[in-house]
């Protein structure tokens, strides 16, 4: 087919699809102005329309290139050199009931359940309910993907995962790890940013392989989740503090929740109850919340943490040791 743009130097790097797009733009311009084109200047106008079409295609390619570069900046962890004593969390995940403050025996099978979140985010969940043990595992898997492109295949000894979580290395521990990996792989999540109107549909972990002979795990973080770890979308938590809260479900949820706030708001007890996904009675939750606040003060995560008797607001003051 004759290339009507072959004389235009700016088309040197054009692909067949680029030529096709430019021809489409050119023909639309000709059709739109056909009646008004003076025959004496027809050739000049046709060339102007050709050059305009080519430049429009080039501009769109440049914009796409800039977009791809921006994504490449987002794709790798860490987004900055963070210490090994910390772990990265997604703020949107931490500020919700995605990883609920519940014990393993209280998990439910959910189907298209709208989870409690803060304003700006909606999470619809299908699958076995996740809790803070699952969040710990995700943090560790994200950490082990440090310096790797987000979504690249990660090969790691099972014992490295277990030791990072503060667990043993016996047969039961490996079985427990397998169960947790299966649980992270299974749920279908629809996560919508109500500001950008963008919804992610998929799984937290893209896929995983267990090599029982070599005792290795191979896994891929879902690359479509990378915006959740963008420079404005993540926070750091103190990992040793976190491990000291083993089996303290509400305290761990509060630990990640408040770690995601540079300047914590005064949340009501009822709002924290809703966001945590707790299945306890509100009265029982209130007692557990007081205990959890004291635990976090003892760990020096909070300087102050109490429930105001008059307003029923939770007042806290963070002891911030790490900065983004």
JSON list of N, CA and C in Angstrom, two decimals, residues 40-94:
[
{"chain": "A", "resi": 40, "resn": "UNK", "atom": "N", "xyz": [-6.73, 25.86, -5.51]},
{"chain": "A", "resi": 40, "resn": "UNK", "atom": "CA", "xyz": [-5.40, 26.42, -5.73]},
{"chain": "A", "resi": 40, "resn": "UNK", "atom": "C", "xyz": [-4.44, 26.08, -4.58]},
{"chain": "A", "resi": 41, "resn": "UNK", "atom": "N", "xyz": [-5.00, 25.90, -3.40]},
{"chain": "A", "resi": 41, "resn": "UNK", "atom": "CA", "xyz": [-4.12, 25.62, -2.24]},
{"chain": "A", "resi": 41, "resn": "UNK", "atom": "C", "xyz": [-4.35, 24.21, -1.69]},
{"chain": "A", "resi": 42, "resn": "UNK", "atom": "N", "xyz": [-5.02, 23.39, -2.47]},
{"chain": "A", "resi": 42, "resn": "UNK", "atom": "CA", "xyz": [-5.36, 22.05, -1.99]},
{"chain": "A", "resi": 42, "resn": "UNK", "atom": "C", "xyz": [-4.13, 21.26, -1.59]},
{"chain": "A", "resi": 43, "resn": "UNK", "atom": "N", "xyz": [-3.10, 21.28, -2.45]},
{"chain": "A", "resi": 43, "resn": "UNK", "atom": "CA", "xyz": [-1.89, 20.50, -2.16]},
{"chain": "A", "resi": 43, "resn": "UNK", "atom": "C", "xyz": [-1.20, 20.96, -0.90]},
{"chain": "A", "resi": 44, "resn": "UNK", "atom": "N", "xyz": [-1.16, 22.29, -0.69]},
{"chain": "A", "resi": 44, "resn": "UNK", "atom": "CA", "xyz": [-0.53, 22.83, 0.52]},
{"chain": "A", "resi": 44, "resn": "UNK", "atom": "C", "xyz": [-1.29, 22.42, 1.77]},
{"chain": "A", "resi": 45, "resn": "UNK", "atom": "N", "xyz": [-2.62, 22.53, 1.72]},
{"chain": "A", "resi": 45, "resn": "UNK", "atom": "CA", "xyz": [-3.43, 22.15, 2.86]},
{"chain": "A", "resi": 45, "resn": "UNK", "atom": "C", "xyz": [-3.34, 20.67, 3.17]},
{"chain": "A", "resi": 46, "resn": "UNK", "atom": "N", "xyz": [-3.31, 19.85, 2.11]},
{"chain": "A", "resi": 46, "resn": "UNK", "atom": "CA", "xyz": [-3.18, 18.41, 2.33]},
{"chain": "A", "resi": 46, "resn": "UNK", "atom": "C", "xyz": [-1.89, 18.09, 3.06]},
{"chain": "A", "resi": 47, "resn": "UNK", "atom": "N", "xyz": [-0.80, 18.78, 2.66]},
{"chain": "A", "resi": 47, "resn": "UNK", "atom": "CA", "xyz": [0.47, 18.52, 3.35]},
{"chain": "A", "resi": 47, "resn": "UNK", "atom": "C", "xyz": [0.41, 18.99, 4.80]},
{"chain": "A", "resi": 48, "resn": "UNK", "atom": "N", "xyz": [-0.24, 20.15, 5.03]},
{"chain": "A", "resi": 48, "resn": "UNK", "atom": "CA", "xyz": [-0.38, 20.64, 6.41]},
{"chain": "A", "resi": 48, "resn": "UNK", "atom": "C", "xyz": [-1.14, 19.63, 7.25]},
{"chain": "A", "resi": 49, "resn": "UNK", "atom": "N", "xyz": [-2.23, 19.08, 6.68]},
{"chain": "A", "resi": 49, "resn": "UNK", "atom": "CA", "xyz": [-3.02, 18.11, 7.42]},
{"chain": "A", "resi": 49, "resn": "UNK", "atom": "C", "xyz": [-2.22, 16.84, 7.70]},
{"chain": "A", "resi": 50, "resn": "UNK", "atom": "N", "xyz": [-1.37, 16.44, 6.72]},
{"chain": "A", "resi": 50, "resn": "UNK", "atom": "CA", "xyz": [-0.54, 15.25, 6.92]},
{"chain": "A", "resi": 50, "resn": "UNK", "atom": "C", "xyz": [0.45, 15.47, 8.07]},
{"chain": "A", "resi": 51, "resn": "UNK", "atom": "N", "xyz": [1.12, 16.64, 8.02]},
{"chain": "A", "resi": 51, "resn": "UNK", "atom": "CA", "xyz": [2.11, 16.94, 9.07]},
{"chain": "A", "resi": 51, "resn": "UNK", "atom": "C", "xyz": [1.42, 17.04, 10.43]},
{"chain": "A", "resi": 52, "resn": "UNK", "atom": "N", "xyz": [0.25, 17.66, 10.46]},
{"chain": "A", "resi": 52, "resn": "UNK", "atom": "CA", "xyz": [-0.51, 17.78, 11.71]},
{"chain": "A", "resi": 52, "resn": "UNK", "atom": "C", "xyz": [-0.88, 16.40, 12.26]},
{"chain": "A", "resi": 53, "resn": "UNK", "atom": "N", "xyz": [-1.32, 15.51, 11.37]},
{"chain": "A", "resi": 53, "resn": "UNK", "atom": "CA", "xyz": [-1.69, 14.16, 11.79]},
{"chain": "A", "resi": 53, "resn": "UNK", "atom": "C", "xyz": [-0.49, 13.42, 12.36]},
{"chain": "A", "resi": 54, "resn": "UNK", "atom": "N", "xyz": [0.66, 13.54, 11.68]},
{"chain": "A", "resi": 54, "resn": "UNK", "atom": "CA", "xyz": [1.88, 12.88, 12.14]},
{"chain": "A", "resi": 54, "resn": "UNK", "atom": "C", "xyz": [2.28, 13.40, 13.51]},
{"chain": "A", "resi": 55, "resn": "UNK", "atom": "N", "xyz": [2.23, 14.71, 13.69]},
{"chain": "A", "resi": 55, "resn": "UNK", "atom": "CA", "xyz": [2.65, 15.30, 14.96]},
{"chain": "A", "resi": 55, "resn": "UNK", "atom": "C", "xyz": [1.69, 14.92, 16.09]},
{"chain": "A", "resi": 56, "resn": "UNK", "atom": "N", "xyz": [0.42, 14.77, 15.76]},
{"chain": "A", "resi": 56, "resn": "UNK", "atom": "CA", "xyz": [-0.54, 14.34, 16.78]},
{"chain": "A", "resi": 56, "resn": "UNK", "atom": "C", "xyz": [-0.24, 12.93, 17.25]},
{"chain": "A", "resi": 57, "resn": "UNK", "atom": "N", "xyz": [0.08, 12.06, 16.31]},
{"chain": "A", "resi": 57, "resn": "UNK", "atom": "CA", "xyz": [0.43, 10.68, 16.66]},
{"chain": "A", "resi": 57, "resn": "UNK", "atom": "C", "xyz": [1.72, 10.66, 17.48]},
{"chain": "A", "resi": 58, "resn": "UNK", "atom": "N", "xyz": [2.71, 11.48, 17.08]},
{"chain": "A", "resi": 58, "resn": "UNK", "atom": "CA", "xyz": [3.97, 11.53, 17.83]},
{"chain": "A", "resi": 58, "resn": "UNK", "atom": "C", "xyz": [3.74, 12.04, 19.26]},
{"chain": "A", "resi": 59, "resn": "UNK", "atom": "N", "xyz": [2.87, 13.04, 19.40]},
{"chain": "A", "resi": 59, "resn": "UNK", "atom": "CA", "xyz": [2.59, 13.59, 20.73]},
{"chain": "A", "resi": 59, "resn": "UNK", "atom": "C", "xyz": [1.94, 12.54, 21.61]},
{"chain": "A", "resi": 60, "resn": "UNK", "atom": "N", "xyz": [1.02, 11.75, 21.04]},
{"chain": "A", "resi": 60, "resn": "UNK", "atom": "CA", "xyz": [0.37, 10.69, 21.81]},
{"chain": "A", "resi": 60, "resn": "UNK", "atom": "C", "xyz": [1.38, 9.62, 22.22]},
{"chain": "A", "resi": 61, "resn": "UNK", "atom": "N", "xyz": [2.34, 9.32, 21.33]},
{"chain": "A", "resi": 61, "resn": "UNK", "atom": "CA", "xyz": [3.39, 8.34, 21.67]},
{"chain": "A", "resi": 61, "resn": "UNK", "atom": "C", "xyz": [4.28, 8.87, 22.79]},
{"chain": "A", "resi": 62, "resn": "UNK", "atom": "N", "xyz": [4.60, 10.16, 22.75]},
{"chain": "A", "resi": 62, "resn": "UNK", "atom": "CA", "xyz": [5.43, 10.75, 23.80]},
{"chain": "A", "resi": 62, "resn": "UNK", "atom": "C", "xyz": [4.71, 10.72, 25.15]},
{"chain": "A", "resi": 63, "resn": "UNK", "atom": "N", "xyz": [3.41, 11.03, 25.12]},
{"chain": "A", "resi": 63, "resn": "UNK", "atom": "CA", "xyz": [2.64, 10.99, 26.37]},
{"chain": "A", "resi": 63, "resn": "UNK", "atom": "C", "xyz": [2.59, 9.58, 26.94]},
{"chain": "A", "resi": 64, "resn": "UNK", "atom": "N", "xyz": [2.45, 8.59, 26.05]},
{"chain": "A", "resi": 64, "resn": "UNK", "atom": "CA", "xyz": [2.44, 7.20, 26.51]},
{"chain": "A", "resi": 64, "resn": "UNK", "atom": "C", "xyz": [3.80, 6.81, 27.08]},
{"chain": "A", "resi": 65, "resn": "UNK", "atom": "N", "xyz": [4.86, 7.30, 26.45]},
{"chain": "A", "resi": 65, "resn": "UNK", "atom": "CA", "xyz": [6.22, 7.01, 26.93]},
{"chain": "A", "resi": 65, "resn": "UNK", "atom": "C", "xyz": [6.43, 7.59, 28.33]},
{"chain": "A", "resi": 66, "resn": "UNK", "atom": "N", "xyz": [5.94, 8.84, 28.53]},
{"chain": "A", "resi": 66, "resn": "UNK", "atom": "CA", "xyz": [6.06, 9.46, 29.85]},
{"chain": "A", "resi": 66, "resn": "UNK", "atom": "C", "xyz": [5.26, 8.67, 30.88]},
{"chain": "A", "resi": 67, "resn": "UNK", "atom": "N", "xyz": [4.07, 8.20, 30.45]},
{"chain": "A", "resi": 67, "resn": "UNK", "atom": "CA", "xyz": [3.25, 7.39, 31.35]},
{"chain": "A", "resi": 67, "resn": "UNK", "atom": "C", "xyz": [3.97, 6.11, 31.74]},
{"chain": "A", "resi": 68, "resn": "UNK", "atom": "N", "xyz": [4.61, 5.46, 30.76]},
{"chain": "A", "resi": 68, "resn": "UNK", "atom": "CA", "xyz": [5.33, 4.22, 31.03]},
{"chain": "A", "resi": 68, "resn": "UNK", "atom": "C", "xyz": [6.50, 4.45, 31.97]},
{"chain": "A", "resi": 69, "resn": "UNK", "atom": "N", "xyz": [7.19, 5.58, 31.79]},
{"chain": "A", "resi": 69, "resn": "UNK", "atom": "CA", "xyz": [8.30, 5.92, 32.68]},
{"chain": "A", "resi": 69, "resn": "UNK", "atom": "C", "xyz": [7.80, 6.12, 34.10]},
{"chain": "A", "resi": 70, "resn": "UNK", "atom": "N", "xyz": [6.65, 6.80, 34.22]},
{"chain": "A", "resi": 70, "resn": "UNK", "atom": "CA", "xyz": [6.05, 7.01, 35.54]},
{"chain": "A", "resi": 70, "resn": "UNK", "atom": "C", "xyz": [5.73, 5.68, 36.21]},
{"chain": "A", "resi": 71, "resn": "UNK", "atom": "N", "xyz": [5.17, 4.75, 35.44]},
{"chain": "A", "resi": 71, "resn": "UNK", "atom": "CA", "xyz": [4.85, 3.43, 36.00]},
{"chain": "A", "resi": 71, "resn": "UNK", "atom": "C", "xyz": [6.11, 2.69, 36.42]},
{"chain": "A", "resi": 72, "resn": "UNK", "atom": "N", "xyz": [7.17, 2.84, 35.62]},
{"chain": "A", "resi": 72, "resn": "UNK", "atom": "CA", "xyz": [8.42, 2.15, 35.97]},
{"chain": "A", "resi": 72, "resn": "UNK", "atom": "C", "xyz": [8.99, 2.69, 37.28]},
{"chain": "A", "resi": 73, "resn": "UNK", "atom": "N", "xyz": [8.71, 3.98, 37.56]},
{"chain": "A", "resi": 73, "resn": "UNK", "atom": "CA", "xyz": [9.15, 4.55, 38.84]},
{"chain": "A", "resi": 73, "resn": "UNK", "atom": "C", "xyz": [8.36, 3.96, 40.01]},
{"chain": "A", "resi": 74, "resn": "UNK", "atom": "N", "xyz": [7.10, 3.59, 39.72]},
{"chain": "A", "resi": 74, "resn": "UNK", "atom": "CA", "xyz": [6.25, 3.03, 40.77]},
{"chain": "A", "resi": 74, "resn": "UNK", "atom": "C", "xyz": [6.50, 1.56, 41.01]},
{"chain": "A", "resi": 75, "resn": "UNK", "atom": "N", "xyz": [7.06, 0.89, 39.98]},
{"chain": "A", "resi": 75, "resn": "UNK", "atom": "CA", "xyz": [7.00, -0.56, 39.96]},
{"chain": "A", "resi": 75, "resn": "UNK", "atom": "C", "xyz": [7.95, -1.25, 40.92]},
{"chain": "A", "resi": 76, "resn": "UNK", "atom": "N", "xyz": [8.99, -0.54, 41.36]},
{"chain": "A", "resi": 76, "resn": "UNK", "atom": "CA", "xyz": [10.01, -1.21, 42.15]},
{"chain": "A", "resi": 76, "resn": "UNK", "atom": "C", "xyz": [9.91, -0.87, 43.63]},
{"chain": "A", "resi": 77, "resn": "UNK", "atom": "N", "xyz": [10.14, -1.87, 44.45]},
{"chain": "A", "resi": 77, "resn": "UNK", "atom": "CA", "xyz": [10.25, -1.68, 45.88]},
{"chain": "A", "resi": 77, "resn": "UNK", "atom": "C", "xyz": [11.71, -1.84, 46.29]},
{"chain": "A", "resi": 78, "resn": "UNK", "atom": "N", "xyz": [12.21, -1.05, 47.21]},
{"chain": "A", "resi": 78, "resn": "UNK", "atom": "CA", "xyz": [11.50, 0.03, 47.88]},
{"chain": "A", "resi": 78, "resn": "UNK", "atom": "C", "xyz": [11.45, 1.29, 47.02]},
{"chain": "A", "resi": 79, "resn": "UNK", "atom": "N", "xyz": [10.58, 2.20, 47.35]},
{"chain": "A", "resi": 79, "resn": "UNK", "atom": "CA", "xyz": [10.51, 3.47, 46.67]},
{"chain": "A", "resi": 79, "resn": "UNK", "atom": "C", "xyz": [11.59, 4.41, 47.21]},
{"chain": "A", "resi": 80, "resn": "UNK", "atom": "N", "xyz": [12.26, 3.97, 48.22]},
{"chain": "A", "resi": 80, "resn": "UNK", "atom": "CA", "xyz": [13.35, 4.71, 48.85]},
{"chain": "A", "resi": 80, "resn": "UNK", "atom": "C", "xyz": [14.10, 3.69, 49.71]},
{"chain": "A", "resi": 81, "resn": "UNK", "atom": "N", "xyz": [15.33, 4.00, 50.14]},
{"chain": "A", "resi": 81, "resn": "UNK", "atom": "CA", "xyz": [16.07, 3.03, 50.97]},
{"chain": "A", "resi": 81, "resn": "UNK", "atom": "C", "xyz": [15.53, 2.99, 52.40]},
{"chain": "A", "resi": 82, "resn": "UNK", "atom": "N", "xyz": [14.70, 2.01, 52.70]},
{"chain": "A", "resi": 82, "resn": "UNK", "atom": "CA", "xyz": [14.14, 1.92, 54.04]},
{"chain": "A", "resi": 82, "resn": "UNK", "atom": "C", "xyz": [14.87, 0.83, 54.84]},
{"chain": "A", "resi": 83, "resn": "UNK", "atom": "N", "xyz": [14.95, 0.98, 56.16]},
{"chain": "A", "resi": 83, "resn": "UNK", "atom": "CA", "xyz": [15.72, 0.04, 56.97]},
{"chain": "A", "resi": 83, "resn": "UNK", "atom": "C", "xyz": [15.05, -1.33, 57.07]},
{"chain": "A", "resi": 84, "resn": "UNK", "atom": "N", "xyz": [15.86, -2.37, 57.25]},
{"chain": "A", "resi": 84, "resn": "UNK", "atom": "CA", "xyz": [15.34, -3.74, 57.38]},
{"chain": "A", "resi": 84, "resn": "UNK", "atom": "C", "xyz": [14.54, -3.95, 58.66]},
{"chain": "A", "resi": 85, "resn": "UNK", "atom": "N", "xyz": [14.63, -3.01, 59.58]},
{"chain": "A", "resi": 85, "resn": "UNK", "atom": "CA", "xyz": [13.87, -3.12, 60.82]},
{"chain": "A", "resi": 85, "resn": "UNK", "atom": "C", "xyz": [12.42, -2.67, 60.65]},
{"chain": "A", "resi": 86, "resn": "UNK", "atom": "N", "xyz": [12.07, -2.27, 59.45]},
{"chain": "A", "resi": 86, "resn": "UNK", "atom": "CA", "xyz": [10.71, -1.83, 59.17]},
{"chain": "A", "resi": 86, "resn": "UNK", "atom": "C", "xyz": [10.10, -2.67, 58.05]},
{"chain": "A", "resi": 87, "resn": "UNK", "atom": "N", "xyz": [8.79, -2.53, 57.89]},
{"chain": "A", "resi": 87, "resn": "UNK", "atom": "CA", "xyz": [8.07, -3.16, 56.79]},
{"chain": "A", "resi": 87, "resn": "UNK", "atom": "C", "xyz": [7.16, -2.13, 56.15]},
{"chain": "A", "resi": 88, "resn": "UNK", "atom": "N", "xyz": [6.88, -2.33, 54.86]},
{"chain": "A", "resi": 88, "resn": "UNK", "atom": "CA", "xyz": [6.01, -1.43, 54.11]},
{"chain": "A", "resi": 88, "resn": "UNK", "atom": "C", "xyz": [4.57, -1.93, 54.19]},
{"chain": "A", "resi": 89, "resn": "UNK", "atom": "N", "xyz": [3.63, -1.02, 54.42]},
{"chain": "A", "resi": 89, "resn": "UNK", "atom": "CA", "xyz": [2.22, -1.36, 54.36]},
{"chain": "A", "resi": 89, "resn": "UNK", "atom": "C", "xyz": [1.51, -0.42, 53.39]},
{"chain": "A", "resi": 90, "resn": "UNK", "atom": "N", "xyz": [0.49, -0.92, 52.74]},
{"chain": "A", "resi": 90, "resn": "UNK", "atom": "CA", "xyz": [-0.37, -0.09, 51.91]},
{"chain": "A", "resi": 90, "resn": "UNK", "atom": "C", "xyz": [-1.38, 0.61, 52.82]},
{"chain": "A", "resi": 91, "resn": "UNK", "atom": "N", "xyz": [-1.45, 1.93, 52.71]},
{"chain": "A", "resi": 91, "resn": "UNK", "atom": "CA", "xyz": [-2.36, 2.68, 53.57]},
{"chain": "A", "resi": 91, "resn": "UNK", "atom": "C", "xyz": [-3.82, 2.26, 53.37]},
{"chain": "A", "resi": 92, "resn": "UNK", "atom": "N", "xyz": [-4.18, 2.04, 52.11]},
{"chain": "A", "resi": 92, "resn": "UNK", "atom": "CA", "xyz": [-5.57, 1.66, 51.83]},
{"chain": "A", "resi": 92, "resn": "UNK", "atom": "C", "xyz": [-5.93, 0.34, 52.48]},
{"chain": "A", "resi": 93, "resn": "UNK", "atom": "N", "xyz": [-4.98, -0.59, 52.52]},
{"chain": "A", "resi": 93, "resn": "UNK", "atom": "CA", "xyz": [-5.23, -1.87, 53.17]},
{"chain": "A", "resi": 93, "resn": "UNK", "atom": "C", "xyz": [-5.29, -1.72, 54.68]},
{"chain": "A", "resi": 94, "resn": "UNK", "atom": "N", "xyz": [-4.37, -0.93, 55.23]},
{"chain": "A", "resi": 94, "resn": "UNK", "atom": "CA", "xyz": [-4.28, -0.78, 56.69]},
{"chain": "A", "resi": 94, "resn": "UNK", "atom": "C", "xyz": [-5.47, -0.03, 57.27]}
]
